[in-house]
Amino acid sequence: MARRKLAAGNWKMNGLSASIAELDALIENASGAAAEVLICPPATLIAAFAARAKDGGVVIGGQDCHAAVSGAHTGDLSAEMLADAGAAYVIVGHSERRADHGEMNAQVHAKAEAAWRAGLTAIVCVGETEAERNAGKAEEVVGNQLAYSCPDGATGSNMVVAYEPVWAIGTGRTPSNEDIAQMHGFMRAQLVFRYGNGGNEMRLLYGGSVKPANAAEIFALSDVDGGLVGGASLKATDFSAIVAAASG
Ligand code: 13P
């Protein structure tokens, strides 16, 4: 099965109801794109975005979910709620959740299983800090995150992995193309070892300072099946250029 490229936008804590104009522009620009196009807006906008995107070529996702179906968890959202609002994907284990909320691999693992329970595709995020890379431990760290954050039963249709080196997020810095290809090759080998052919069918996204100027060369690297994009996904013009790069 050929892996269809995925251009995913993570809006993080950005966007108000007026931002639907950006979604409209993106739907128009991305119509007919070869790549799959995903926007993960803040949870407050998921229902409105999903309703608007329903007949367009854009799918909508959440940025996080709780592992439980429901219960006394003030402020949290279950995967079922995201699905009910119209989400098809959910990001789990983003480094900002790991850092700001102390999320550990075991929680990320439970959230990925919750995503599947609700019929969502989980985008599991991994990535080393700068200190870990400088210490020569990038593969060890990412290998551990993969082993303990990804549940058994992952397939090419229920899980996407996003490699986001922490030091490349929002900094304008990216690893060299060789380093990205090396890490993606390493992740592919780990996933094939664990999941067999399913590991070949999973999409592996690169994230961290992807922008129109570098997207095409990054997406052309072997085992890079698209991108998870923060800042450059907020403006339809920039993100449309990234979608075009993923479709090229
Ligand atoms: P930037 O594209 O802003 O570096 O963010 C990447 C990211 O964290 C996407 O999840």
PDB file of N, CA, C and O in Angstrom, residues 138-177:
ATOM      1  N   ALA A 138      19.690  10.808  20.716  1.00  0.00           N
ATOM      2  CA  ALA A 138      18.414  11.075  20.029  1.00  0.00           C
ATOM      3  C   ALA A 138      17.682   9.768  19.697  1.00  0.00           C
ATOM      4  O   ALA A 138      16.476   9.636  19.971  1.00  0.00           O
ATOM      5  N   GLU A 139      18.374   8.803  19.112  1.00  0.00           N
ATOM      6  CA  GLU A 139      17.683   7.559  18.723  1.00  0.00           C
ATOM      7  C   GLU A 139      17.228   6.764  19.944  1.00  0.00           C
ATOM      8  O   GLU A 139      16.146   6.170  19.937  1.00  0.00           O
ATOM      9  N   GLU A 140      18.031   6.776  20.977  1.00  0.00           N
ATOM     10  CA  GLU A 140      17.644   6.050  22.195  1.00  0.00           C
ATOM     11  C   GLU A 140      16.355   6.645  22.772  1.00  0.00           C
ATOM     12  O   GLU A 140      15.421   5.916  23.144  1.00  0.00           O
ATOM     13  N   VAL A 141      16.297   7.975  22.825  1.00  0.00           N
ATOM     14  CA  VAL A 141      15.114   8.651  23.388  1.00  0.00           C
ATOM     15  C   VAL A 141      13.890   8.383  22.525  1.00  0.00           C
ATOM     16  O   VAL A 141      12.819   8.001  23.023  1.00  0.00           O
ATOM     17  N   VAL A 142      14.036   8.572  21.228  1.00  0.00           N
ATOM     18  CA  VAL A 142      12.891   8.384  20.327  1.00  0.00           C
ATOM     19  C   VAL A 142      12.466   6.906  20.305  1.00  0.00           C
ATOM     20  O   VAL A 142      11.267   6.597  20.295  1.00  0.00           O
ATOM     21  N   GLY A 143      13.438   6.010  20.335  1.00  0.00           N
ATOM     22  CA  GLY A 143      13.123   4.576  20.366  1.00  0.00           C
ATOM     23  C   GLY A 143      12.306   4.212  21.605  1.00  0.00           C
ATOM     24  O   GLY A 143      11.337   3.452  21.533  1.00  0.00           O
ATOM     25  N   ASN A 144      12.693   4.792  22.745  1.00  0.00           N
ATOM     26  CA  ASN A 144      11.942   4.538  23.981  1.00  0.00           C
ATOM     27  C   ASN A 144      10.540   5.123  23.920  1.00  0.00           C
ATOM     28  O   ASN A 144       9.576   4.503  24.358  1.00  0.00           O
ATOM     29  N   GLN A 145      10.436   6.342  23.402  1.00  0.00           N
ATOM     30  CA  GLN A 145       9.112   6.963  23.298  1.00  0.00           C
ATOM     31  C   GLN A 145       8.210   6.131  22.394  1.00  0.00           C
ATOM     32  O   GLN A 145       7.028   5.912  22.702  1.00  0.00           O
ATOM     33  N   LEU A 146       8.766   5.659  21.279  1.00  0.00           N
ATOM     34  CA  LEU A 146       7.968   4.819  20.377  1.00  0.00           C
ATOM     35  C   LEU A 146       7.530   3.536  21.084  1.00  0.00           C
ATOM     36  O   LEU A 146       6.366   3.143  21.020  1.00  0.00           O
ATOM     37  N   ALA A 147       8.483   2.902  21.762  1.00  0.00           N
ATOM     38  CA  ALA A 147       8.189   1.600  22.384  1.00  0.00           C
ATOM     39  C   ALA A 147       7.086   1.726  23.427  1.00  0.00           C
ATOM     40  O   ALA A 147       6.217   0.863  23.527  1.00  0.00           O
ATOM     41  N   TYR A 148       7.129   2.816  24.209  1.00  0.00           N
ATOM     42  CA  TYR A 148       6.203   2.907  25.348  1.00  0.00           C
ATOM     43  C   TYR A 148       4.979   3.785  25.093  1.00  0.00           C
ATOM     44  O   TYR A 148       4.006   3.717  25.838  1.00  0.00           O
ATOM     45  N   SER A 149       5.011   4.616  24.062  1.00  0.00           N
ATOM     46  CA  SER A 149       3.828   5.450  23.770  1.00  0.00           C
ATOM     47  C   SER A 149       2.893   4.787  22.777  1.00  0.00           C
ATOM     48  O   SER A 149       1.694   5.102  22.748  1.00  0.00           O
ATOM     49  N   CYS A 150       3.417   3.931  21.915  1.00  0.00           N
ATOM     50  CA  CYS A 150       2.588   3.311  20.869  1.00  0.00           C
ATOM     51  C   CYS A 150       2.034   1.978  21.370  1.00  0.00           C
ATOM     52  O   CYS A 150       2.800   1.098  21.754  1.00  0.00           O
ATOM     53  N   PRO A 151       0.723   1.819  21.360  1.00  0.00           N
ATOM     54  CA  PRO A 151       0.125   0.562  21.830  1.00  0.00           C
ATOM     55  C   PRO A 151       0.293  -0.576  20.816  1.00  0.00           C
ATOM     56  O   PRO A 151       0.516  -0.329  19.628  1.00  0.00           O
ATOM     57  N   ASP A 152       0.128  -1.798  21.291  1.00  0.00           N
ATOM     58  CA  ASP A 152      -0.014  -2.930  20.381  1.00  0.00           C
ATOM     59  C   ASP A 152      -1.275  -2.689  19.545  1.00  0.00           C
ATOM     60  O   ASP A 152      -2.209  -2.035  20.008  1.00  0.00           O
ATOM     61  N   GLY A 153      -1.286  -3.243  18.360  1.00  0.00           N
ATOM     62  CA  GLY A 153      -2.496  -3.111  17.532  1.00  0.00           C
ATOM     63  C   GLY A 153      -2.467  -1.927  16.593  1.00  0.00           C
ATOM     64  O   GLY A 153      -3.444  -1.654  15.904  1.00  0.00           O
ATOM     65  N   ALA A 154      -1.337  -1.209  16.564  1.00  0.00           N
ATOM     66  CA  ALA A 154      -1.254  -0.055  15.656  1.00  0.00           C
ATOM     67  C   ALA A 154      -1.157  -0.540  14.215  1.00  0.00           C
ATOM     68  O   ALA A 154      -0.521  -1.556  13.917  1.00  0.00           O
ATOM     69  N   THR A 155      -1.811   0.203  13.329  1.00  0.00           N
ATOM     70  CA  THR A 155      -1.800  -0.107  11.896  1.00  0.00           C
ATOM     71  C   THR A 155      -1.562   1.182  11.105  1.00  0.00           C
ATOM     72  O   THR A 155      -1.542   2.278  11.671  1.00  0.00           O
ATOM     73  N   GLY A 156      -1.468   1.019   9.806  1.00  0.00           N
ATOM     74  CA  GLY A 156      -1.287   2.185   8.948  1.00  0.00           C
ATOM     75  C   GLY A 156      -2.501   3.091   8.920  1.00  0.00           C
ATOM     76  O   GLY A 156      -2.400   4.259   8.550  1.00  0.00           O
ATOM     77  N   SER A 157      -3.654   2.578   9.322  1.00  0.00           N
ATOM     78  CA  SER A 157      -4.828   3.450   9.283  1.00  0.00           C
ATOM     79  C   SER A 157      -5.215   4.003  10.648  1.00  0.00           C
ATOM     80  O   SER A 157      -5.912   5.016  10.720  1.00  0.00           O
ATOM     81  N   ASN A 158      -4.748   3.403  11.743  1.00  0.00           N
ATOM     82  CA  ASN A 158      -5.165   3.961  13.045  1.00  0.00           C
ATOM     83  C   ASN A 158      -4.064   4.752  13.752  1.00  0.00           C
ATOM     84  O   ASN A 158      -4.301   5.339  14.807  1.00  0.00           O
ATOM     85  N   MET A 159      -2.856   4.756  13.189  1.00  0.00           N
ATOM     86  CA  MET A 159      -1.780   5.503  13.853  1.00  0.00           C
ATOM     87  C   MET A 159      -0.846   6.178  12.847  1.00  0.00           C
ATOM     88  O   MET A 159      -0.493   5.618  11.821  1.00  0.00           O
ATOM     89  N   VAL A 160      -0.496   7.403  13.182  1.00  0.00           N
ATOM     90  CA  VAL A 160       0.526   8.188  12.474  1.00  0.00           C
ATOM     91  C   VAL A 160       1.555   8.544  13.536  1.00  0.00           C
ATOM     92  O   VAL A 160       1.188   8.788  14.691  1.00  0.00           O
ATOM     93  N   VAL A 161       2.825   8.547  13.192  1.00  0.00           N
ATOM     94  CA  VAL A 161       3.856   8.989  14.139  1.00  0.00           C
ATOM     95  C   VAL A 161       4.433  10.305  13.648  1.00  0.00           C
ATOM     96  O   VAL A 161       4.708  10.460  12.453  1.00  0.00           O
ATOM     97  N   ALA A 162       4.572  11.269  14.555  1.00  0.00           N
ATOM     98  CA  ALA A 162       5.185  12.545  14.203  1.00  0.00           C
ATOM     99  C   ALA A 162       6.499  12.700  14.964  1.00  0.00           C
ATOM    100  O   ALA A 162       6.502  12.673  16.202  1.00  0.00           O
ATOM    101  N   TYR A 163       7.591  12.826  14.215  1.00  0.00           N
ATOM    102  CA  TYR A 163       8.891  13.092  14.832  1.00  0.00           C
ATOM    103  C   TYR A 163       9.088  14.598  14.901  1.00  0.00           C
ATOM    104  O   TYR A 163       9.204  15.263  13.873  1.00  0.00           O
ATOM    105  N   GLU A 164       9.082  15.119  16.120  1.00  0.00           N
ATOM    106  CA  GLU A 164       9.229  16.553  16.317  1.00  0.00           C
ATOM    107  C   GLU A 164      10.347  16.804  17.324  1.00  0.00           C
ATOM    108  O   GLU A 164      10.103  16.772  18.551  1.00  0.00           O
ATOM    109  N   PRO A 165      11.563  17.044  16.836  1.00  0.00           N
ATOM    110  CA  PRO A 165      12.628  17.362  17.789  1.00  0.00           C
ATOM    111  C   PRO A 165      12.249  18.627  18.566  1.00  0.00           C
ATOM    112  O   PRO A 165      11.864  19.632  17.965  1.00  0.00           O
ATOM    113  N   VAL A 166      12.305  18.557  19.885  1.00  0.00           N
ATOM    114  CA  VAL A 166      11.797  19.646  20.731  1.00  0.00           C
ATOM    115  C   VAL A 166      12.486  20.967  20.380  1.00  0.00           C
ATOM    116  O   VAL A 166      11.856  22.027  20.344  1.00  0.00           O
ATOM    117  N   TRP A 167      13.777  20.893  20.086  1.00  0.00           N
ATOM    118  CA  TRP A 167      14.572  22.101  19.825  1.00  0.00           C
ATOM    119  C   TRP A 167      14.270  22.725  18.464  1.00  0.00           C
ATOM    120  O   TRP A 167      14.718  23.847  18.183  1.00  0.00           O
ATOM    121  N   ALA A 168      13.501  22.046  17.637  1.00  0.00           N
ATOM    122  CA  ALA A 168      13.160  22.589  16.307  1.00  0.00           C
ATOM    123  C   ALA A 168      11.768  23.209  16.297  1.00  0.00           C
ATOM    124  O   ALA A 168      11.378  23.822  15.303  1.00  0.00           O
ATOM    125  N   ILE A 169      11.026  23.060  17.389  1.00  0.00           N
ATOM    126  CA  ILE A 169       9.639  23.550  17.420  1.00  0.00           C
ATOM    127  C   ILE A 169       9.615  25.049  17.694  1.00  0.00           C
ATOM    128  O   ILE A 169      10.105  25.503  18.735  1.00  0.00           O
ATOM    129  N   GLY A 170       9.087  25.792  16.742  1.00  0.00           N
ATOM    130  CA  GLY A 170       8.918  27.232  16.927  1.00  0.00           C
ATOM    131  C   GLY A 170      10.207  28.031  16.971  1.00  0.00           C
ATOM    132  O   GLY A 170      10.218  29.188  17.372  1.00  0.00           O
ATOM    133  N   THR A 171      11.317  27.418  16.562  1.00  0.00           N
ATOM    134  CA  THR A 171      12.615  28.089  16.678  1.00  0.00           C
ATOM    135  C   THR A 171      13.165  28.544  15.330  1.00  0.00           C
ATOM    136  O   THR A 171      14.156  29.276  15.289  1.00  0.00           O
ATOM    137  N   GLY A 172      12.577  28.071  14.234  1.00  0.00           N
ATOM    138  CA  GLY A 172      13.149  28.361  12.922  1.00  0.00           C
ATOM    139  C   GLY A 172      14.341  27.474  12.596  1.00  0.00           C
ATOM    140  O   GLY A 172      14.925  27.581  11.523  1.00  0.00           O
ATOM    141  N   ARG A 173      14.703  26.577  13.510  1.00  0.00           N
ATOM    142  CA  ARG A 173      15.832  25.657  13.267  1.00  0.00           C
ATOM    143  C   ARG A 173      15.283  24.276  12.931  1.00  0.00           C
ATOM    144  O   ARG A 173      14.267  23.860  13.480  1.00  0.00           O
ATOM    145  N   THR A 174      15.953  23.589  12.034  1.00  0.00           N
ATOM    146  CA  THR A 174      15.565  22.210  11.717  1.00  0.00           C
ATOM    147  C   THR A 174      16.820  21.348  11.719  1.00  0.00           C
ATOM    148  O   THR A 174      17.923  21.859  11.508  1.00  0.00           O
ATOM    149  N   PRO A 175      16.663  20.056  11.924  1.00  0.00           N
ATOM    150  CA  PRO A 175      17.817  19.166  11.742  1.00  0.00           C
ATOM    151  C   PRO A 175      18.229  19.200  10.268  1.00  0.00           C
ATOM    152  O   PRO A 175      17.454  19.636   9.409  1.00  0.00           O
ATOM    153  N   SER A 176      19.429  18.728   9.977  1.00  0.00           N
ATOM    154  CA  SER A 176      19.826  18.604   8.567  1.00  0.00           C
ATOM    155  C   SER A 176      18.928  17.556   7.901  1.00  0.00           C
ATOM    156  O   SER A 176      18.334  16.701   8.572  1.00  0.00           O
ATOM    157  N   ASN A 177      18.853  17.618   6.590  1.00  0.00           N
ATOM    158  CA  ASN A 177      18.063  16.606   5.879  1.00  0.00           C
ATOM    159  C   ASN A 177      18.580  15.201   6.184  1.00  0.00           C
ATOM    160  O   ASN A 177      17.793  14.259   6.313  1.00  0.00           O
TER     161      ASN A 177
END
